[in-house]
Amino acid sequence: MKILTGLMLTMFACIAVAQDPVHLDVRTIVQKEEIVVNAAGDTETKLVTAETVAPGESVFYTITFTNVSDEVADNVVITNPIASELTYIDGSAFGPGMDILFSVDGGQTFAAAGELKVTEDGQERVATASDFTHVRWIMQNDLQAGAQGIARFAAVLN
Amino acid sequence: MDWQIQNKRETQRRLLLQFVTTVTLLLSGLSAMATGTPAGTVIQNSATIDFDLGGTPITLTSNTTSITVAERIDVTVTLQSAQVQVSAGDTIRAILFRVTNIGNGTETFQLAIDSVLAGDDFDPLPSAPDAIFFDTDGSGDFNIANDLPYSPGANDPNLAADASVDIFLVNDIPGTVVNGNIGRTELTATSATGTGAPGTVFPGLGDGGVDAVVGTTGGQAADVGEYIVVDVQANFVKSQLVNDQFGGTEPIPGATITYTVTIEITSAGTATASVFRDVVPANSTYVAGSILLNAASLSDAIDADAGEFDTSGAPTIVVRLGDLTSADGVQTVEFQVTIN
């Protein structure tokens, strides 16, 4: 019954997309740090679009989403898998007005950092950033018509 | 699919934005490397957004971002040999090093020897015509018949990520050095793609045409090995044989242990007035009259012969070997104790 409901929802969603694809605009970018010398001759670090990244470098993912409809969207949830080649940087997930949760089981369950546990060699321990498989942001407030939200996190390339 | 459906149920009437991350390998034949994600790996991200608006669930997908893993150039050189004992005038004395590609792609390295280093007593002389060799037979011991010389530009080691190669530096020792002198020799491995400050980029020069980026090692590494001059080099080997009083070999109280020590000079030079001393082990008692030198019995008394059992301090077996050279061959000292 659960699966049936899910399938119905999915079908309904597909029909809705076909009818009107522009209720919401969502974009994602990936950046990395680059050290540049500014006009004053000082070095500064700025974020530039990441195309090639070397192991050990950090990448910064930014998701922006805009409600381009004239209706209110409530209870916004963003979920983002962390690729196996990446290690989440502790404390880097960020989103104004959002609660941030993590998963260590491939996105099946989510909880706040520090509440998650993993079993290693038969021993249960508190999960650390390197165990995280997904990041989830939950908007505390509705996304008003015309409003924009932003979610970010950073990871190191293994 | 299951968890996605479940999520949808959990988040009915919610706006759900979900990223789908997929990873593909551009290059085939690469396996996961302990030193980093293989060069050329592509990591893609695209966002899916699910939301209810006015009671209508809608799904949209964002653009896809893509990053390509650059080749990181990193190398280490680590000394494998202990300090090598040499004599003045020795030739072809080898020191073993290991060059390891700790980057994430396949890289070629150029090798160089430098034996003119500060902080030592003498400069070893790189052997001619070749002073850098591969440990071709993998023995760890230099063998000029099996180990191939390095020829710059012709057989520069080409190492996959995580792979290593063992290299000998071979030097001659000047005839003028004296006992206790130390001489150092250095192996440097340099990335053929390029070196520079960490972060230096060589566009398109990595595996499969990806960018190559210099890692923390700067694309170059070196380590130093050391020779020490000792007048005479000797080999000592001690072995023991247990015979119990019941005809077996159990080390029980009353059993007899026969110790055999062999001494051999392995270098040029003379060990003058050599003396063998061995303290009787704890919890055992020396067997009177058991000292043998090259199978000939020596008395325990302190007298004219070469051996004695000296009890003036800790009970000690003493054998005076006299002036020894390599021409004297192996000297064998034997004695017995019983276990208390």
CSV table of C-alpha atoms in Angstrom, one decimal:
chain,number,residue,atom,x,y,z
A,1,MET,CA,0.0,0.0,0.0
A,2,LYS,CA,2.9,2.3,0.8
A,3,ILE,CA,4.5,1.6,-2.5
A,4,LEU,CA,1.2,2.1,-4.3
A,5,THR,CA,0.7,5.5,-2.7
A,6,GLY,CA,4.3,6.4,-3.7
A,7,LEU,CA,3.8,5.4,-7.3
A,8,MET,CA,0.6,7.4,-7.5
A,9,LEU,CA,2.3,10.4,-6.1
A,10,THR,CA,5.1,10.0,-8.6
A,11,MET,CA,2.7,9.7,-11.5
A,12,PHE,CA,0.8,12.8,-10.3
A,13,ALA,CA,4.1,14.7,-10.0
A,14,CYS,CA,5.1,13.8,-13.6
A,15,ILE,CA,1.7,15.0,-14.9
A,16,ALA,CA,2.1,18.2,-12.9
A,17,VAL,CA,5.6,18.8,-14.3
A,18,ALA,CA,4.3,18.4,-17.8
A,19,GLN,CA,1.6,20.9,-17.1
A,20,ASP,CA,3.7,23.6,-15.5
A,21,PRO,CA,7.4,23.3,-15.0
A,22,VAL,CA,8.1,26.8,-13.7
A,23,HIS,CA,6.7,26.8,-10.1
A,24,LEU,CA,10.1,26.8,-8.7
A,25,ASP,CA,13.6,27.6,-9.9
A,26,VAL,CA,16.4,25.5,-8.5
A,27,ARG,CA,20.1,25.8,-9.2
A,28,THR,CA,23.2,24.2,-7.9
A,29,ILE,CA,26.8,25.3,-8.3
A,30,VAL,CA,30.1,23.8,-7.1
A,31,GLN,CA,33.1,26.0,-6.2
A,32,LYS,CA,36.6,25.7,-4.8
A,33,GLU,CA,38.9,28.2,-3.2
A,34,GLU,CA,41.5,30.0,-5.2
A,35,ILE,CA,44.1,32.3,-3.8
A,36,VAL,CA,44.5,35.4,-5.8
A,37,VAL,CA,46.5,38.6,-5.5
A,38,ASN,CA,44.2,41.6,-5.5
A,39,ALA,CA,44.8,45.1,-6.8
A,40,ALA,CA,46.4,46.2,-3.6
A,41,GLY,CA,49.0,43.3,-3.9
A,42,ASP,CA,47.5,41.3,-1.0
A,43,THR,CA,46.6,37.7,-1.4
A,44,GLU,CA,43.0,36.8,-0.8
A,45,THR,CA,41.0,33.6,-1.0
A,46,LYS,CA,37.9,33.6,-3.2
A,47,LEU,CA,35.5,31.0,-4.4
A,48,VAL,CA,35.7,30.1,-8.1
A,49,THR,CA,33.8,27.6,-10.2
A,50,ALA,CA,35.3,24.2,-9.6
A,51,GLU,CA,36.0,22.2,-12.8
A,52,THR,CA,39.0,20.2,-11.8
A,53,VAL,CA,39.7,19.4,-8.2
A,54,ALA,CA,42.7,17.6,-6.7
A,55,PRO,CA,42.5,15.1,-3.8
A,56,GLY,CA,42.7,17.1,-0.6
A,57,GLU,CA,41.0,20.2,-2.0
A,58,SER,CA,37.7,21.3,-0.6
A,59,VAL,CA,34.6,21.8,-2.8
A,60,PHE,CA,31.7,24.0,-1.8
A,61,TYR,CA,28.2,23.1,-3.0
A,62,THR,CA,25.5,25.9,-3.1
A,63,ILE,CA,21.9,25.2,-3.8
A,64,THR,CA,19.6,28.2,-4.5
A,65,PHE,CA,15.8,27.8,-4.9
A,66,THR,CA,13.3,30.4,-5.7
A,67,ASN,CA,9.5,30.2,-5.4
A,68,VAL,CA,8.6,31.7,-8.8
A,69,SER,CA,4.9,30.9,-8.3
A,70,ASP,CA,2.4,33.2,-6.7
A,71,GLU,CA,1.6,30.7,-4.0
A,72,VAL,CA,3.2,29.8,-0.6
A,73,ALA,CA,5.3,26.6,-0.3
A,74,ASP,CA,5.6,25.3,3.2
A,75,ASN,CA,8.0,23.0,5.1
A,76,VAL,CA,10.8,23.0,2.6
A,77,VAL,CA,13.2,20.1,2.8
A,78,ILE,CA,16.5,19.7,1.0
A,79,THR,CA,18.4,16.4,0.9
A,80,ASN,CA,21.8,16.0,-0.6
A,81,PRO,CA,23.8,12.8,-0.9
A,82,ILE,CA,27.6,13.1,-0.3
A,83,ALA,CA,29.5,11.3,-3.0
A,84,SER,CA,31.7,8.4,-1.7
A,85,GLU,CA,34.7,10.3,-3.1
A,86,LEU,CA,33.9,13.2,-0.8
A,87,THR,CA,34.2,13.6,3.0
A,88,TYR,CA,31.8,16.1,4.6
A,89,ILE,CA,33.6,19.0,6.4
A,90,ASP,CA,32.3,19.1,10.0
A,91,GLY,CA,30.1,22.1,10.6
A,92,SER,CA,30.1,23.3,7.0
A,93,ALA,CA,26.4,22.8,6.3
A,94,PHE,CA,24.6,26.1,6.3
A,95,GLY,CA,21.1,27.4,5.5
A,96,PRO,CA,19.4,30.5,6.9
A,97,GLY,CA,16.3,29.5,8.9
A,98,MET,CA,16.9,25.8,8.5
A,99,ASP,CA,17.5,22.8,10.8
A,100,ILE,CA,20.3,20.6,9.5
A,101,LEU,CA,20.2,16.8,9.8
A,102,PHE,CA,22.5,14.1,8.6
A,103,SER,CA,22.3,10.4,7.6
A,104,VAL,CA,24.8,7.7,8.0
A,105,ASP,CA,22.7,5.0,6.4
A,106,GLY,CA,22.4,6.1,2.8
A,107,GLY,CA,19.6,8.5,3.5
A,108,GLN,CA,17.2,6.1,5.2
A,109,THR,CA,17.2,7.9,8.5
A,110,PHE,CA,18.2,11.4,9.6
A,111,ALA,CA,19.2,12.9,12.9
A,112,ALA,CA,21.2,15.9,14.2
A,113,ALA,CA,25.0,15.5,14.2
A,114,GLY,CA,26.0,13.9,17.5
A,115,GLU,CA,22.9,11.8,17.8
A,116,LEU,CA,23.9,9.4,15.0
A,117,LYS,CA,25.7,6.2,15.7
A,118,VAL,CA,27.6,3.7,13.6
A,119,THR,CA,28.8,0.2,14.3
A,120,GLU,CA,32.4,-0.5,13.6
A,121,ASP,CA,34.1,-3.8,14.4
A,122,GLY,CA,31.1,-4.8,16.5
A,123,GLN,CA,31.3,-1.6,18.6
A,124,GLU,CA,28.8,1.2,18.5
A,125,ARG,CA,30.3,4.7,18.4
A,126,VAL,CA,29.1,8.2,17.8
A,127,ALA,CA,29.2,9.0,14.1
A,128,THR,CA,31.6,11.6,12.8
A,129,ALA,CA,31.6,13.8,9.7
A,130,SER,CA,33.4,11.2,7.7
A,131,ASP,CA,30.5,8.8,8.3
A,132,PHE,CA,27.8,11.1,6.8
A,133,THR,CA,26.2,10.0,3.6
A,134,HIS,CA,23.6,12.7,3.2
A,135,VAL,CA,22.8,16.2,4.4
A,136,ARG,CA,19.3,17.4,5.0
A,137,TRP,CA,18.0,21.0,5.5
A,138,ILE,CA,14.5,21.6,6.9
A,139,MET,CA,13.1,25.1,6.5
A,140,GLN,CA,11.6,26.3,9.7
A,141,ASN,CA,9.2,28.7,7.8
A,142,ASP,CA,7.3,28.7,4.6
A,143,LEU,CA,8.8,29.8,1.3
A,144,GLN,CA,6.7,32.7,0.3
A,145,ALA,CA,5.9,33.5,-3.3
A,146,GLY,CA,8.9,35.2,-4.8
A,147,ALA,CA,11.2,34.2,-1.9
A,148,GLN,CA,14.6,32.5,-2.3
A,149,GLY,CA,16.3,30.0,-0.1
A,150,ILE,CA,19.9,28.9,0.0
A,151,ALA,CA,21.6,25.8,1.3
A,152,ARG,CA,25.4,25.1,1.4
A,153,PHE,CA,27.9,22.5,2.5
A,154,ALA,CA,31.5,21.8,1.9
A,155,ALA,CA,33.4,18.5,1.5
A,156,VAL,CA,37.0,17.4,0.9
A,157,LEU,CA,37.9,15.3,-2.1
A,158,ASN,CA,39.4,12.0,-0.9
B,1,MET,CA,13.8,3.8,-4.8
B,2,ASP,CA,12.3,2.5,-1.6
B,3,TRP,CA,13.6,5.2,0.6
B,4,GLN,CA,12.7,7.9,-1.9
B,5,ILE,CA,9.1,6.8,-1.8
B,6,GLN,CA,9.3,6.7,2.0
B,7,ASN,CA,10.7,10.1,2.0
B,8,LYS,CA,7.9,11.3,-0.1
B,9,ARG,CA,5.4,10.0,2.3
B,10,GLU,CA,7.2,11.6,5.2
B,11,THR,CA,7.2,14.9,3.5
B,12,GLN,CA,3.8,15.2,2.0
B,13,ARG,CA,2.9,18.8,1.7
B,14,ARG,CA,6.5,19.7,2.0
B,15,LEU,CA,8.9,21.0,-0.5
B,16,LEU,CA,11.5,18.4,-1.0
B,17,LEU,CA,14.7,19.3,-2.7
B,18,GLN,CA,16.9,16.3,-3.3
B,19,PHE,CA,20.3,16.0,-4.8
B,20,VAL,CA,21.3,13.1,-6.9
B,21,THR,CA,25.0,12.4,-6.9
B,22,THR,CA,26.4,10.1,-9.4
B,23,VAL,CA,30.0,9.2,-9.9
B,24,THR,CA,31.5,7.8,-13.1
B,25,LEU,CA,35.0,6.9,-14.0
B,26,LEU,CA,36.3,8.5,-17.1
B,27,LEU,CA,39.3,6.2,-17.3
B,28,SER,CA,38.9,2.4,-17.2
B,29,GLY,CA,41.3,0.2,-15.3
B,30,LEU,CA,41.7,2.4,-12.3
B,31,SER,CA,41.0,1.0,-8.9
B,32,ALA,CA,40.4,2.9,-5.7
B,33,MET,CA,43.7,4.3,-4.4
B,34,ALA,CA,44.6,4.8,-0.8
B,35,THR,CA,46.3,8.0,-1.7
B,36,GLY,CA,43.2,9.7,-3.3
B,37,THR,CA,40.4,9.5,-5.8
B,38,PRO,CA,41.9,8.4,-9.1
B,39,ALA,CA,42.7,11.2,-11.6
B,40,GLY,CA,40.0,11.6,-14.2
B,41,THR,CA,37.1,10.6,-11.9
B,42,VAL,CA,34.0,12.7,-12.6
B,43,ILE,CA,31.7,13.6,-9.8
B,44,GLN,CA,28.3,14.9,-10.8
B,45,ASN,CA,25.5,16.5,-8.9
B,46,SER,CA,22.0,17.4,-9.9
B,47,ALA,CA,19.1,18.6,-7.7
B,48,THR,CA,15.6,17.2,-7.7
B,49,ILE,CA,12.9,19.3,-6.1
B,50,ASP,CA,9.6,17.9,-4.9
B,51,PHE,CA,7.0,20.2,-3.6
B,52,ASP,CA,3.3,20.6,-3.0
B,53,LEU,CA,1.9,23.9,-4.1
B,54,GLY,CA,-1.8,24.4,-3.7
B,55,GLY,CA,-2.1,20.7,-2.9
B,56,THR,CA,-0.4,19.7,-6.1
B,57,PRO,CA,2.9,17.7,-5.8
B,58,ILE,CA,5.4,18.7,-8.4
B,59,THR,CA,8.9,17.4,-9.3
B,60,LEU,CA,11.6,19.5,-10.9
B,61,THR,CA,15.3,18.7,-11.6
B,62,SER,CA,18.1,21.3,-11.5
B,63,ASN,CA,21.1,21.7,-13.7
B,64,THR,CA,23.9,19.2,-13.2
B,65,THR,CA,27.3,20.2,-11.8
B,66,SER,CA,30.4,18.2,-12.7
B,67,ILE,CA,33.9,18.2,-11.3
B,68,THR,CA,36.8,16.2,-12.7
B,69,VAL,CA,39.4,14.9,-10.3
B,70,ALA,CA,42.8,16.4,-11.2
B,71,GLU,CA,46.0,14.4,-11.0
B,72,ARG,CA,47.8,15.3,-7.8
B,73,ILE,CA,51.6,15.0,-8.2
B,74,ASP,CA,53.2,13.8,-5.0
B,75,VAL,CA,56.2,11.6,-4.3
B,76,THR,CA,58.2,10.3,-1.3
B,77,VAL,CA,61.7,8.9,-1.0
B,78,THR,CA,62.5,6.9,2.1
B,79,LEU,CA,65.8,5.4,3.1
B,80,GLN,CA,65.6,1.6,3.6
B,81,SER,CA,69.1,0.8,4.7
B,82,ALA,CA,70.6,1.1,8.2
B,83,GLN,CA,73.9,3.0,8.4
B,84,VAL,CA,76.3,1.1,6.1
B,85,GLN,CA,79.7,0.2,7.6
B,86,VAL,CA,82.5,0.7,5.1
B,87,SER,CA,86.3,0.7,5.0
B,88,ALA,CA,88.6,3.2,3.4
B,89,GLY,CA,89.0,2.4,-0.3
B,90,ASP,CA,85.8,0.3,-0.6
B,91,THR,CA,84.2,0.3,-4.0
B,92,ILE,CA,80.5,-0.2,-5.0
B,93,ARG,CA,78.9,0.2,-1.6
B,94,ALA,CA,75.1,0.3,-2.0
B,95,ILE,CA,72.4,2.1,0.1
B,96,LEU,CA,68.8,1.2,-0.6
B,97,PHE,CA,65.9,3.8,-1.0
B,98,ARG,CA,62.3,3.5,-1.9
B,99,VAL,CA,60.5,5.9,-4.3
B,100,THR,CA,56.7,5.9,-3.8
B,101,ASN,CA,54.2,7.7,-6.0
B,102,ILE,CA,51.7,9.0,-3.4
B,103,GLY,CA,49.8,11.0,-6.0
B,104,ASN,CA,46.5,9.8,-7.6
B,105,GLY,CA,47.7,9.2,-11.1
B,106,THR,CA,50.5,7.5,-13.1
B,107,GLU,CA,53.6,9.5,-13.0
B,108,THR,CA,57.2,9.3,-14.3
B,109,PHE,CA,60.1,10.3,-12.0
B,110,GLN,CA,63.6,11.3,-12.7
B,111,LEU,CA,66.3,10.2,-10.3
B,112,ALA,CA,69.5,11.9,-9.2
B,113,ILE,CA,72.3,11.2,-6.8
B,114,ASP,CA,74.2,13.8,-4.7
B,115,SER,CA,77.0,12.7,-2.5
B,116,VAL,CA,78.5,16.2,-1.9
B,117,LEU,CA,76.4,17.1,1.1
B,118,ALA,CA,77.1,19.4,4.0
B,119,GLY,CA,77.3,18.1,7.6
B,120,ASP,CA,79.3,14.9,7.1
B,121,ASP,CA,83.0,14.0,7.3
B,122,PHE,CA,83.7,12.9,3.7
B,123,ASP,CA,82.1,12.8,0.3
B,124,PRO,CA,81.4,9.3,-1.0
B,125,LEU,CA,82.3,9.0,-4.7
B,126,PRO,CA,79.4,7.9,-6.9
B,127,SER,CA,80.6,4.7,-8.6
B,128,ALA,CA,81.4,4.8,-12.3
B,129,PRO,CA,79.9,4.2,-14.8
B,130,ASP,CA,76.6,3.9,-12.9
B,131,ALA,CA,75.8,5.0,-9.4
B,132,ILE,CA,72.0,4.6,-9.5
B,133,PHE,CA,70.5,1.1,-9.9
B,134,PHE,CA,67.1,-0.5,-9.7
B,135,ASP,CA,66.6,-3.4,-7.2
B,136,THR,CA,65.7,-5.4,-10.2
B,137,ASP,CA,65.7,-8.8,-8.5
B,138,GLY,CA,63.8,-7.4,-5.5
B,139,SER,CA,66.3,-8.9,-3.1
B,140,GLY,CA,67.1,-5.7,-1.2
B,141,ASP,CA,70.7,-6.5,-1.6
B,142,PHE,CA,72.7,-4.9,-4.3
B,143,ASN,CA,73.8,-7.4,-7.0
B,144,ILE,CA,75.5,-5.9,-10.0
B,145,ALA,CA,74.8,-9.0,-12.1
B,146,ASN,CA,71.0,-8.7,-11.6
B,147,ASP,CA,70.3,-5.1,-10.8
B,148,LEU,CA,69.9,-2.8,-13.8
B,149,PRO,CA,71.5,0.7,-13.9
B,150,TYR,CA,69.3,3.7,-14.1
B,151,SER,CA,69.7,5.7,-17.3
B,152,PRO,CA,68.1,9.2,-17.2
B,153,GLY,CA,65.5,9.7,-19.8
B,154,ALA,CA,65.7,6.1,-20.9
B,155,ASN,CA,64.2,4.1,-18.1
B,156,ASP,CA,62.8,6.7,-15.7
B,157,PRO,CA,60.5,4.8,-13.3
B,158,ASN,CA,56.9,5.1,-14.4
B,159,LEU,CA,54.8,4.5,-11.3
B,160,ALA,CA,51.0,4.0,-11.0
B,161,ALA,CA,49.3,5.7,-8.0
B,162,ASP,CA,50.5,4.0,-4.8
B,163,ALA,CA,53.3,2.1,-6.6
B,164,SER,CA,56.9,2.2,-5.5
B,165,VAL,CA,60.3,1.2,-6.8
B,166,ASP,CA,63.4,0.3,-4.8
B,167,ILE,CA,66.6,2.1,-5.8
B,168,PHE,CA,70.2,1.7,-4.9
B,169,LEU,CA,72.7,4.5,-4.7
B,170,VAL,CA,76.2,3.1,-5.1
B,171,ASN,CA,79.3,4.9,-4.0
B,172,ASP,CA,83.0,4.3,-3.6
B,173,ILE,CA,84.7,5.2,-0.4
B,174,PRO,CA,87.8,7.5,-0.6
B,175,GLY,CA,91.0,5.9,0.6
B,176,THR,CA,91.7,8.8,3.0
B,177,VAL,CA,88.9,8.3,5.4
B,178,VAL,CA,89.5,7.2,9.0
B,179,ASN,CA,87.6,5.2,11.6
B,180,GLY,CA,84.4,7.0,12.7
B,181,ASN,CA,84.0,9.2,9.6
B,182,ILE,CA,80.5,9.6,8.2
B,183,GLY,CA,79.7,10.2,4.6
B,184,ARG,CA,76.2,10.9,3.2
B,185,THR,CA,74.6,10.3,-0.1
B,186,GLU,CA,71.2,11.6,-1.3
B,187,LEU,CA,68.6,10.3,-3.7
B,188,THR,CA,66.2,12.8,-5.3
B,189,ALA,CA,63.1,11.8,-7.3
B,190,THR,CA,61.5,14.5,-9.4
B,191,SER,CA,58.2,14.4,-11.2
B,192,ALA,CA,58.7,14.5,-15.0
B,193,THR,CA,55.4,16.4,-15.4
B,194,GLY,CA,56.7,19.3,-13.3
B,195,THR,CA,57.5,20.6,-9.8
B,196,GLY,CA,56.6,23.7,-8.0
B,197,ALA,CA,54.8,25.2,-5.0
B,198,PRO,CA,51.9,23.1,-3.8
B,199,GLY,CA,48.9,24.1,-5.9
B,200,THR,CA,50.9,24.8,-9.1
B,201,VAL,CA,48.7,23.6,-12.0
B,202,PHE,CA,50.0,22.1,-15.3
B,203,PRO,CA,46.9,22.3,-17.5
B,204,GLY,CA,46.0,19.1,-19.4
B,205,LEU,CA,49.2,17.3,-18.4
B,206,GLY,CA,47.6,14.8,-16.0
B,207,ASP,CA,46.4,11.3,-16.7
B,208,GLY,CA,44.0,11.3,-19.7
B,209,GLY,CA,44.5,15.0,-20.2
B,210,VAL,CA,43.1,16.2,-16.9
B,211,ASP,CA,45.0,19.0,-15.1
B,212,ALA,CA,48.0,18.0,-13.0
B,213,VAL,CA,48.3,19.8,-9.7
B,214,VAL,CA,51.4,19.8,-7.5
B,215,GLY,CA,50.7,18.4,-4.1
B,216,THR,CA,52.2,19.0,-0.7
B,217,THR,CA,55.5,17.4,-1.6
B,218,GLY,CA,56.1,19.9,-4.4
B,219,GLY,CA,56.5,17.0,-6.9
B,220,GLN,CA,60.0,16.3,-5.6
B,221,ALA,CA,61.4,14.3,-2.7
B,222,ALA,CA,64.8,13.2,-1.4
B,223,ASP,CA,66.3,11.2,1.4
B,224,VAL,CA,69.8,10.8,2.7
B,225,GLY,CA,71.7,7.6,3.5
B,226,GLU,CA,74.8,7.3,5.5
B,227,TYR,CA,78.1,5.4,5.4
B,228,ILE,CA,80.3,5.1,8.5
B,229,VAL,CA,83.9,4.1,8.3
B,230,VAL,CA,84.9,1.3,10.7
B,231,ASP,CA,88.5,0.0,10.7
B,232,VAL,CA,87.4,-3.6,10.8
B,233,GLN,CA,84.0,-5.1,10.1
B,234,ALA,CA,83.1,-8.4,11.7
B,235,ASN,CA,80.2,-10.8,11.8
B,236,PHE,CA,79.2,-12.4,15.1
B,237,VAL,CA,76.7,-15.3,15.2
B,238,LYS,CA,75.7,-16.9,18.5
B,239,SER,CA,73.7,-20.1,18.6
B,240,GLN,CA,72.7,-22.5,21.4
B,241,LEU,CA,71.9,-26.2,21.7
B,242,VAL,CA,70.0,-27.6,24.7
B,243,ASN,CA,70.5,-31.2,25.9
B,244,ASP,CA,68.5,-32.2,29.0
B,245,GLN,CA,69.6,-35.0,31.4
B,246,PHE,CA,66.9,-37.3,30.0
B,247,GLY,CA,68.3,-37.4,26.5
B,248,GLY,CA,65.9,-34.7,25.2
B,249,THR,CA,66.2,-31.1,24.3
B,250,GLU,CA,64.0,-29.4,27.0
B,251,PRO,CA,65.5,-26.4,28.7
B,252,ILE,CA,64.7,-27.7,32.2
B,253,PRO,CA,66.8,-27.4,35.4
B,254,GLY,CA,69.8,-29.6,35.0
B,255,ALA,CA,69.9,-29.4,31.2
B,256,THR,CA,73.1,-28.4,29.5
B,257,ILE,CA,73.3,-25.5,27.0
B,258,THR,CA,76.1,-25.5,24.6
B,259,TYR,CA,76.8,-22.0,23.2
B,260,THR,CA,78.6,-21.6,19.9
B,261,VAL,CA,79.8,-18.2,18.8
B,262,THR,CA,81.4,-17.6,15.4
B,263,ILE,CA,83.5,-14.6,14.6
B,264,GLU,CA,84.6,-13.6,11.2
B,265,ILE,CA,86.3,-10.5,9.9
B,266,THR,CA,84.5,-9.4,6.7
B,267,SER,CA,86.6,-6.3,5.7
B,268,ALA,CA,90.1,-5.4,5.0
B,269,GLY,CA,92.2,-4.4,8.0
B,270,THR,CA,93.3,-6.1,11.2
B,271,ALA,CA,91.4,-6.4,14.5
B,272,THR,CA,94.4,-6.2,16.8
B,273,ALA,CA,94.3,-8.0,20.2
B,274,SER,CA,90.7,-9.1,19.8
B,275,VAL,CA,89.1,-10.5,22.9
B,276,PHE,CA,85.9,-12.5,23.1
B,277,ARG,CA,84.0,-12.0,26.4
B,278,ASP,CA,80.6,-13.5,27.3
B,279,VAL,CA,79.0,-13.3,30.7
B,280,VAL,CA,77.4,-16.5,31.9
B,281,PRO,CA,73.7,-16.1,31.6
B,282,ALA,CA,71.5,-15.6,34.8
B,283,ASN,CA,70.1,-18.8,36.4
B,284,SER,CA,72.8,-20.9,34.9
B,285,THR,CA,76.2,-22.3,36.0
B,286,TYR,CA,79.3,-22.6,33.9
B,287,VAL,CA,80.4,-26.1,33.2
B,288,ALA,CA,84.1,-26.3,34.2
B,289,GLY,CA,86.6,-27.0,31.5
B,290,SER,CA,84.1,-26.5,28.7
B,291,ILE,CA,85.8,-23.7,26.7
B,292,LEU,CA,86.8,-24.6,23.2
B,293,LEU,CA,88.5,-22.4,20.6
B,294,ASN,CA,88.3,-23.8,17.1
B,295,ALA,CA,87.5,-27.2,18.8
B,296,ALA,CA,90.7,-27.1,20.9
B,297,SER,CA,90.2,-27.1,24.7
B,298,LEU,CA,91.3,-24.1,26.8
B,299,SER,CA,91.8,-24.2,30.5
B,300,ASP,CA,89.7,-22.2,32.9
B,301,ALA,CA,92.7,-20.9,34.8
B,302,ILE,CA,94.1,-17.5,34.0
B,303,ASP,CA,97.3,-18.7,32.5
B,304,ALA,CA,99.3,-18.8,29.3
B,305,ASP,CA,96.6,-20.2,27.1
B,306,ALA,CA,94.1,-18.1,25.2
B,307,GLY,CA,91.1,-18.8,27.4
B,308,GLU,CA,89.9,-18.4,31.0
B,309,PHE,CA,86.8,-18.4,33.2
B,310,ASP,CA,87.1,-15.1,35.0
B,311,THR,CA,85.2,-14.9,38.3
B,312,SER,CA,86.7,-11.6,39.5
B,313,GLY,CA,83.4,-9.9,38.5
B,314,ALA,CA,80.3,-11.4,36.9
B,315,PRO,CA,81.4,-14.9,35.8
B,316,THR,CA,82.7,-14.4,32.3
B,317,ILE,CA,84.2,-16.6,29.6
B,318,VAL,CA,87.2,-14.8,28.1
B,319,VAL,CA,89.0,-15.9,24.9
B,320,ARG,CA,91.9,-13.9,23.5
B,321,LEU,CA,91.7,-14.2,19.7
B,322,GLY,CA,94.8,-12.1,19.0
B,323,ASP,CA,95.2,-10.2,15.7
B,324,LEU,CA,92.4,-11.2,13.3
B,325,THR,CA,92.1,-10.5,9.6
B,326,SER,CA,89.7,-11.8,7.0
B,327,ALA,CA,92.4,-14.3,6.1
B,328,ASP,CA,91.9,-16.0,9.5
B,329,GLY,CA,88.4,-17.2,8.5
B,330,VAL,CA,85.8,-18.1,10.9
B,331,GLN,CA,86.8,-18.4,14.6
B,332,THR,CA,84.6,-20.6,16.7
B,333,VAL,CA,84.3,-20.3,20.5
B,334,GLU,CA,82.2,-22.8,22.4
B,335,PHE,CA,81.3,-23.2,26.1
B,336,GLN,CA,78.6,-24.9,28.2
B,337,VAL,CA,76.4,-24.0,31.1
B,338,THR,CA,73.8,-25.9,33.0
B,339,ILE,CA,70.4,-24.5,33.9
B,340,ASN,CA,70.0,-24.0,37.7
